[in-house]
Short mmCIF file of C-alpha atoms in Angstrom, two decimals:
data_model
loop_
_atom_site.label_atom_id
_atom_site.label_comp_id
_atom_site.label_asym_id
_atom_site.label_seq_id
_atom_site.Cartn_x
_atom_site.Cartn_y
_atom_site.Cartn_z
CA UNK W 9 0.08 0.00 0.04
CA UNK W 10 1.41 3.44 -1.02
CA UNK W 11 0.66 7.04 -0.09
CA UNK W 12 -1.75 8.60 -2.48
CA UNK W 13 -1.85 12.22 -1.03
CA UNK W 14 -0.50 14.60 1.48
CA UNK W 15 -2.25 17.65 2.83
CA UNK W 16 -0.32 20.22 4.82
CA UNK W 17 -2.20 22.71 6.98
CA UNK W 18 -1.13 25.78 8.70
CA UNK W 19 -3.09 25.89 12.04
CA UNK W 20 -3.89 28.59 14.58
CA UNK W 21 -4.90 26.83 17.84
CA UNK W 22 -6.41 29.29 20.38
CA UNK W 23 -5.14 29.03 23.89
CA UNK W 24 -7.38 29.28 26.97
CA UNK W 25 -5.02 32.00 28.35
CA UNK W 26 -1.71 33.61 27.43
CA UNK W 27 1.30 31.47 28.04
CA UNK W 28 4.30 33.51 29.24
CA UNK W 29 7.93 32.56 29.78
CA UNK W 30 11.20 34.24 29.36
CA UNK W 31 11.57 33.55 25.68
CA UNK W 32 7.93 34.21 24.55
CA UNK W 33 4.43 35.18 25.22
CA UNK W 34 1.70 33.59 23.04
CA UNK W 35 -2.14 33.68 23.09
CA UNK W 36 -2.35 31.10 20.13
CA UNK W 37 -0.17 28.26 18.91
CA UNK W 38 0.90 28.07 15.14
CA UNK W 39 1.20 24.43 14.29
CA UNK W 40 1.85 22.27 11.28
CA UNK W 41 -0.58 19.48 10.58
CA UNK W 42 -0.23 16.85 7.87
CA UNK W 43 -2.85 14.53 6.62
CA UNK W 44 -1.55 11.41 4.90
CA UNK W 45 -4.05 9.54 2.65
CA UNK W 46 -3.19 5.85 1.56
CA UNK W 47 -4.38 4.32 -1.85
CA UNK W 48 -7.38 2.75 -0.11
CA UNK W 49 -8.56 6.01 1.41
CA UNK W 50 -7.07 5.46 4.99
CA UNK W 51 -6.07 8.72 6.54
CA UNK W 52 -3.40 9.41 9.22
CA UNK W 53 -2.55 12.64 10.89
CA UNK W 54 0.80 14.01 12.16
CA UNK W 55 1.63 17.35 13.84
CA UNK W 56 4.75 19.53 14.31
CA UNK W 57 5.17 22.73 16.32
CA UNK W 58 7.87 24.93 14.78
CA UNK W 59 9.36 27.36 17.12
CA UNK W 60 11.73 29.96 15.71
CA UNK W 61 13.56 30.64 19.07
CA UNK W 62 14.21 26.90 19.43
CA UNK W 63 15.20 25.60 15.97
CA UNK W 64 14.69 28.55 13.73
CA UNK W 65 11.69 26.93 12.21
CA UNK W 66 8.24 28.36 11.28
CA UNK W 67 5.16 26.87 9.73
CA UNK W 68 5.66 28.88 6.50
CA UNK W 69 9.25 27.65 6.31
CA UNK W 70 8.17 24.02 6.92
CA UNK W 71 5.68 24.32 3.99
CA UNK W 72 8.52 25.59 1.81
CA UNK W 73 10.81 22.74 2.85
CA UNK W 74 8.10 20.22 1.95
CA UNK W 75 7.98 21.85 -1.56
CA UNK W 76 11.76 21.42 -1.85
CA UNK W 77 12.13 17.87 -0.47
CA UNK W 78 10.76 15.84 -3.49
CA UNK W 79 8.59 14.21 -0.97
CA UNK W 80 6.53 12.52 -3.74
CA UNK W 81 9.46 10.50 -5.00
CA UNK W 82 10.49 9.55 -1.50
CA UNK W 83 7.11 8.26 -0.48
CA UNK W 84 6.70 6.21 -3.63
CA UNK W 85 7.28 2.90 -1.74
CA UNK W 86 4.86 0.13 -1.27
CA UNK W 87 4.56 -0.65 2.52
CA UNK W 88 3.15 -3.90 3.60
CA UNK W 89 4.61 -4.25 7.12
CA UNK W 90 5.87 -2.16 10.04
CA UNK W 91 9.46 -2.86 8.70
CA UNK W 92 8.51 -1.23 5.43
CA UNK W 93 7.10 1.85 7.22
CA UNK W 94 10.05 2.20 9.57
CA UNK W 95 12.46 2.06 6.65
CA UNK W 96 10.36 4.66 4.79
CA UNK W 97 10.41 7.02 7.91
CA UNK W 98 14.07 6.51 8.59
CA UNK W 99 15.16 7.38 5.11
CA UNK W 100 13.00 10.52 4.68
CA UNK W 101 15.26 13.32 3.55
CA UNK W 102 14.07 16.84 4.48
CA UNK W 103 15.62 19.70 2.51
CA UNK W 104 17.95 21.64 4.80
CA UNK W 105 19.18 25.22 3.90
CA UNK W 106 22.93 26.09 4.09
CA UNK W 107 24.07 27.13 7.49
CA UNK W 108 22.01 24.40 9.59
CA UNK W 109 25.19 23.56 11.55
CA UNK W 110 23.14 21.94 14.34
CA UNK W 111 21.07 19.66 12.00
CA UNK W 112 17.76 20.68 13.47
CA UNK W 113 16.01 22.92 10.81
CA UNK W 114 13.19 20.81 9.59
CA UNK W 115 12.69 18.64 12.70
CA UNK W 116 9.02 19.87 13.03
CA UNK W 117 8.27 18.90 9.43
CA UNK W 118 9.94 15.55 9.92
CA UNK W 119 7.88 14.98 12.99
CA UNK W 120 4.70 15.72 11.32
CA UNK W 121 5.50 13.68 8.31
CA UNK W 122 6.59 10.73 10.37
CA UNK W 123 3.55 10.70 12.59
CA UNK W 124 1.08 10.98 9.69
CA UNK W 125 2.70 7.96 8.12
CA UNK W 126 2.75 5.84 11.36
CA UNK W 127 -0.85 6.89 12.15
CA UNK W 128 -2.12 6.02 8.59
CA UNK W 129 -0.34 2.62 8.45
CA UNK W 130 -1.21 1.86 12.04
CA UNK W 131 -4.93 2.19 10.94
CA UNK W 132 -4.36 0.14 7.80
CA UNK W 133 -2.61 -2.64 9.89
CA UNK W 134 -5.17 -2.28 12.62
CA UNK W 135 -2.28 -1.83 15.19
CA UNK W 136 -1.31 0.87 17.47
CA UNK W 137 1.77 3.25 17.00
CA UNK W 138 3.07 1.71 20.22
CA UNK W 139 3.98 -1.23 18.28
CA UNK W 140 6.50 0.64 16.40
CA UNK W 141 7.94 2.28 19.60
CA UNK W 142 8.16 -1.12 21.29
CA UNK W 143 10.20 -2.51 18.43
CA UNK W 144 12.50 0.36 18.05
CA UNK W 145 13.00 0.92 21.80
CA UNK W 146 13.72 -2.69 22.24
CA UNK W 147 16.50 -2.62 19.82
CA UNK W 148 17.96 0.25 21.82
CA UNK W 149 17.44 -1.51 25.14
CA UNK W 150 15.04 1.36 26.13
CA UNK W 151 11.69 -0.43 26.07
CA UNK W 152 9.39 -0.68 29.11
CA UNK W 153 5.71 -1.01 28.64
CA UNK W 154 3.46 0.58 31.20
CA UNK W 155 -0.36 0.69 31.42
CA UNK W 156 -0.22 4.06 33.20
CA UNK W 157 2.11 7.09 33.28
CA UNK W 158 2.22 10.26 35.38
CA UNK W 159 2.68 13.81 34.12
CA UNK W 160 4.08 16.86 35.86
CA UNK W 161 2.15 20.04 36.66
CA UNK W 162 3.50 23.42 35.46
CA UNK W 163 3.22 26.98 36.62
CA UNK W 164 4.02 29.69 34.08
CA UNK W 165 4.97 33.33 34.83
CA UNK W 166 1.77 35.03 36.05
CA UNK W 167 0.50 37.56 38.58
CA UNK W 168 0.74 36.37 42.36
CA UNK W 169 -2.99 35.81 42.65
CA UNK W 170 -2.94 33.61 39.52
CA UNK W 171 0.06 31.75 40.69
CA UNK W 172 -1.49 31.12 44.17
CA UNK W 173 -4.56 29.64 42.40
CA UNK W 174 -2.44 27.51 40.10
CA UNK W 175 -0.38 26.20 42.92
CA UNK W 176 -3.34 25.32 45.10
CA UNK W 177 -5.00 23.54 42.19
CA UNK W 178 -1.92 21.58 41.43
CA UNK W 179 -1.50 20.55 45.08
CA UNK W 180 -5.25 19.63 45.42
CA UNK W 181 -5.13 17.76 42.12
CA UNK W 182 -2.45 15.41 43.67
CA UNK W 183 0.60 16.08 41.41
CA UNK W 184 3.98 14.69 42.58
CA UNK W 185 6.04 17.02 40.32
CA UNK W 186 5.79 20.57 39.27
CA UNK W 187 7.77 22.76 36.78
CA UNK W 188 7.92 26.57 37.41
CA UNK W 189 8.88 29.01 34.75
CA UNK W 190 11.36 31.69 35.95
CA UNK W 191 13.44 34.42 34.54
CA UNK W 192 10.80 37.02 33.57
CA UNK W 193 12.34 40.71 33.68
CA UNK W 194 11.74 42.52 36.95
CA UNK W 195 10.66 39.45 38.93
CA UNK W 196 12.19 38.13 42.20
CA UNK W 197 12.26 34.47 41.50
CA UNK W 198 13.70 33.64 44.90
CA UNK W 199 10.88 35.32 46.60
CA UNK W 200 8.38 33.60 44.18
CA UNK W 201 9.84 30.30 45.08
CA UNK W 202 9.44 30.92 48.78
CA UNK W 203 5.73 31.38 48.32
CA UNK W 204 5.22 28.67 45.80
CA UNK W 205 7.10 26.09 47.98
CA UNK W 206 4.84 27.05 50.81
CA UNK W 207 1.71 26.76 48.61
CA UNK W 208 2.70 23.63 46.90
CA UNK W 209 3.88 21.84 49.99
CA UNK W 210 7.20 20.35 51.19
CA UNK W 211 6.76 17.04 49.30
CA UNK W 212 6.43 18.41 45.86
CA UNK W 213 9.31 17.80 43.45
CA UNK W 214 10.05 21.23 42.14
CA UNK W 215 12.14 22.03 39.06
CA UNK W 216 12.61 25.25 37.14
CA UNK W 217 12.73 26.32 33.56
CA UNK W 218 14.53 29.51 32.76
CA UNK W 219 14.08 29.37 28.90
CA UNK W 220 17.51 31.02 28.20
CA UNK W 221 16.74 33.95 30.56
CA UNK W 222 20.01 34.61 32.15
CA UNK W 223 23.58 35.84 31.10
CA UNK W 224 26.48 33.53 31.59
CA UNK W 225 27.99 35.64 34.24
CA UNK W 226 24.85 35.63 36.50
CA UNK W 227 23.94 31.90 36.55
CA UNK W 228 25.86 31.05 39.67
CA UNK W 229 24.24 33.86 41.65
CA UNK W 230 20.90 32.84 40.49
CA UNK W 231 21.18 29.22 41.37
CA UNK W 232 22.69 30.20 44.80
CA UNK W 233 19.54 31.97 45.72
CA UNK W 234 17.47 28.84 44.85
CA UNK W 235 19.31 26.34 46.99
CA UNK W 236 17.13 26.71 50.03
CA UNK W 237 14.08 25.72 48.05
CA UNK W 238 15.32 22.19 47.27
CA UNK W 239 15.02 22.45 43.56
CA UNK W 240 15.62 19.12 41.70
CA UNK W 241 16.68 20.53 38.32
CA UNK W 242 16.83 23.69 36.20
CA UNK W 243 16.26 23.75 32.59
CA UNK W 244 18.18 25.88 30.00
CA UNK W 245 19.38 28.66 32.34
CA UNK W 246 21.34 30.49 29.54
CA UNK W 247 21.12 30.96 25.84
CA UNK W 248 22.55 28.27 23.45
CA UNK W 249 25.51 30.38 22.63
CA UNK W 250 26.51 30.54 26.22
CA UNK W 251 25.88 26.94 27.08
CA UNK W 252 29.53 26.14 27.66
CA UNK W 253 29.49 27.98 30.92
CA UNK W 254 27.33 25.17 32.37
CA UNK W 255 30.30 22.79 32.45
CA UNK W 256 31.73 24.82 35.35
CA UNK W 257 28.43 25.51 36.93
CA UNK W 258 27.45 21.76 36.90
CA UNK W 259 30.61 20.98 38.93
CA UNK W 260 29.92 23.65 41.51
CA UNK W 261 26.16 23.31 42.20
CA UNK W 262 23.96 20.32 43.43
CA UNK W 263 21.05 21.25 41.20
CA UNK W 264 20.84 19.11 38.04
CA UNK W 265 21.10 21.06 34.84
CA UNK W 266 18.80 20.11 31.88
CA UNK W 267 19.20 21.18 28.19
CA UNK W 268 16.18 22.10 26.10
CA UNK W 269 16.79 24.73 23.51
CA UNK W 270 20.41 23.54 23.32
CA UNK W 271 19.17 19.99 22.78
CA UNK W 272 17.58 19.48 19.26
CA UNK W 273 19.67 16.92 17.45
CA UNK W 274 22.28 14.34 17.63
CA UNK W 275 24.97 16.95 17.00
CA UNK W 276 23.75 18.87 20.12
CA UNK W 277 23.61 15.72 22.13
CA UNK W 278 27.10 14.68 21.19
CA UNK W 279 28.41 18.14 22.06
CA UNK W 280 26.65 18.24 25.46
CA UNK W 281 28.03 14.84 26.42
CA UNK W 282 31.53 15.66 25.31
CA UNK W 283 31.65 19.01 27.15
CA UNK W 284 29.66 17.90 30.24
CA UNK W 285 27.16 20.76 30.11
CA UNK W 286 24.12 19.00 31.56
CA UNK W 287 22.68 16.02 33.56
CA UNK W 288 19.41 15.71 31.61
CA UNK W 289 18.12 16.05 28.07
CA UNK W 290 14.64 17.51 27.55
CA UNK W 291 13.47 15.51 24.56
CA UNK W 292 10.34 16.94 22.68
CA UNK W 293 9.09 15.00 19.69
CA UNK W 294 8.51 18.09 17.39
CA UNK W 295 11.70 19.76 18.36
CA UNK W 296 13.85 16.57 18.12
CA UNK W 297 12.46 15.35 14.75
CA UNK W 298 10.00 12.70 15.57
CA UNK W 299 9.88 9.41 17.48
CA UNK W 300 12.91 7.74 15.93
CA UNK W 301 15.25 10.63 16.49
CA UNK W 302 13.85 11.08 20.04
CA UNK W 303 14.48 7.49 20.91
CA UNK W 304 18.14 7.78 19.69
CA UNK W 305 18.55 10.83 21.91
CA UNK W 306 17.26 8.88 24.82
CA UNK W 307 19.82 6.15 24.20
CA UNK W 308 22.64 8.60 23.93
CA UNK W 309 21.65 10.14 27.23
CA UNK W 310 21.49 6.63 28.79
CA UNK W 311 24.87 5.51 27.32
CA UNK W 312 26.38 8.66 28.81
CA UNK W 313 24.97 8.23 32.25
CA UNK W 314 22.56 11.09 31.79
CA UNK W 315 18.85 11.33 32.43
CA UNK W 316 16.08 12.38 29.96
CA UNK W 317 12.55 13.58 30.09
CA UNK W 318 9.72 13.68 27.49
CA UNK W 319 8.67 17.28 27.22
CA UNK W 320 6.05 19.09 25.08
CA UNK W 321 5.51 22.42 23.32
CA UNK W 322 2.70 24.64 24.84
CA UNK W 323 -0.19 24.43 22.34
CA UNK W 324 0.26 20.89 21.04
CA UNK W 325 -3.00 19.41 20.01
CA UNK W 326 -4.29 15.96 20.72
CA UNK W 327 -2.23 14.57 17.91
CA UNK W 328 1.18 15.24 19.49
CA UNK W 329 -0.30 14.56 22.91
CA UNK W 330 -1.26 11.07 21.77
CA UNK W 331 2.19 10.55 20.15
CA UNK W 332 3.86 11.58 23.49
CA UNK W 333 1.60 9.18 25.31
CA UNK W 334 2.72 6.24 23.14
CA UNK W 335 6.21 7.21 23.64
CA UNK W 336 5.95 7.59 27.47
CA UNK W 337 4.08 4.34 28.00
CA UNK W 338 6.75 2.30 26.18
CA UNK W 339 10.11 4.02 27.00
CA UNK W 340 11.99 3.25 30.28
CA UNK W 341 13.37 5.67 32.78
CA UNK W 342 11.85 9.01 31.98
CA UNK W 343 12.93 11.25 34.69
CA UNK W 344 10.02 13.64 34.15
CA UNK W 345 6.95 13.65 31.80
CA UNK W 346 5.21 16.72 30.35
CA UNK W 347 2.24 16.95 27.99
CA UNK W 348 -1.50 15.91 27.65
CA UNK W 349 -2.29 19.32 28.96
CA UNK W 350 -5.03 19.64 26.24
CA UNK W 351 -8.19 21.04 27.86
CA UNK W 352 -6.11 23.05 30.43
CA UNK W 353 -4.33 24.91 27.69
CA UNK W 354 -6.27 24.77 24.38
CA UNK W 355 -9.22 27.02 23.86
CA UNK W 356 -10.61 24.38 21.25
CA UNK W 357 -9.91 20.77 20.72
CA UNK W 358 -8.69 19.60 17.31
CA UNK W 359 -9.42 15.84 18.15
CA UNK W 360 -12.64 14.01 18.93
CA UNK W 361 -10.85 12.17 21.89
CA UNK W 362 -9.94 14.15 25.13
CA UNK W 363 -6.72 12.52 26.33
CA UNK W 364 -5.95 15.14 29.03
CA UNK W 365 -4.38 13.57 32.07
CA UNK W 366 -6.52 12.78 35.15
CA UNK W 367 -6.08 13.23 38.91
CA UNK W 368 -2.40 13.44 40.01
CA UNK W 369 -1.29 13.67 36.30
CA UNK W 370 -2.09 10.03 35.80
CA UNK W 371 -3.03 8.87 32.31
CA UNK W 372 -3.49 5.40 30.76
CA UNK W 373 -1.91 3.87 27.63
CA UNK W 374 -3.75 4.55 24.47
CA UNK W 375 -5.16 1.36 22.84
CA UNK W 376 -6.67 2.46 19.44
CA UNK W 377 -5.32 1.87 15.94
CA UNK W 378 -2.70 4.31 14.79
CA UNK W 379 -2.24 7.18 17.22
CA UNK W 380 -5.75 6.52 18.68
CA UNK W 381 -7.26 9.87 18.02
CA UNK W 382 -9.32 11.33 15.22
CA UNK W 383 -9.33 14.90 13.91
CA UNK W 384 -12.63 16.78 13.98
CA UNK W 385 -13.45 18.18 10.41
CA UNK W 386 -15.22 21.20 11.76
CA UNK W 387 -12.46 22.07 14.16
CA UNK W 388 -9.91 21.60 11.39
CA UNK W 389 -11.88 23.97 9.00
CA UNK W 390 -11.98 26.63 11.72
CA UNK W 391 -8.39 26.42 12.68
CA UNK W 392 -6.76 26.05 9.27
CA UNK W 393 -5.58 29.28 7.74
CA UNK W 394 -3.69 27.70 4.79
CA UNK W 395 -3.49 24.28 3.15
CA UNK W 396 -1.29 22.82 0.44
CA UNK W 397 -2.18 19.46 -1.34
CA UNK W 398 0.26 17.05 -2.86
CA UNK W 399 -0.95 14.20 -5.14
CA UNK W 400 1.70 11.47 -5.19
CA UNK W 401 0.50 8.94 -7.61
#
């Protein structure tokens, strides 16, 4: 069975409320959605979330890349098994412009294409995308299947009254872990953490995300002010160009350092391991180029004695949430897990299924064919601001 058609959509997903952190403020999420139709009419869906400040990508740029990638010739392969589909996905060649020294420009497009193929063929084979993850993770000695996983809560930068409300909800909802966004200009984060620790309780595992907020010369003083609050990790405290300073910081402070904006590809991962700039990788499916690339990054972290988490982009729809769930329920030793925030973040759902986590951040494995979620046609019509169609045969 071959691919007959691709449709690439530029989507504007409304958010319930503005999401603020040190690198951006957004009231909607601009996402890339790809629909893949097989010869028999089976349709699969994939999503990417390009972020210019992370990988330099945009949705318009991804659509241009799709035009330049000769995708029709690449997808002209008859797939009758998961082995064929995996081979097809692994050999996709995305056009990369000159100057992509980190090998990450095009990751969102690769993720969306890959997921659309896996979803379509999963529906054709009447099997779950988890089957593919189990196979690949087993080969990397990463596989561990669980019937339930547990997500973290998150507190973004907001007014004190809103933060109090968020903290009390997270505590009442039974979360075990919470990530707090820090680094907004003019905000005393040490004072915030004193209050948030009191509201969230002494047993909550707290970690921070600075989103590249600080200059290299101020990282140590910032971390020093957080030591009393028993912070378990801090994510991307400096911009990517300053990341080398973290080698020394890591030796001097007991707080684990996590890379996010500086962890987009195997090239980034190799550099981080060689220079010793982190203790944890933040792996995000869209940022890192899909399931297969993300599994390889997890294996690299494991082999180097580092930890890894599965993160998400604010504004992911149920498509990426479902992909993250399949990943999380079949990959061993995730230190933290983020995602499935759907109805807590999105102003409108793209999928018929609501797979938002439940009490305590707990969520079950997904059992349906493909990704296990279906796009709502009316929601797609309202959110799509552009569409390109590619007939492949």
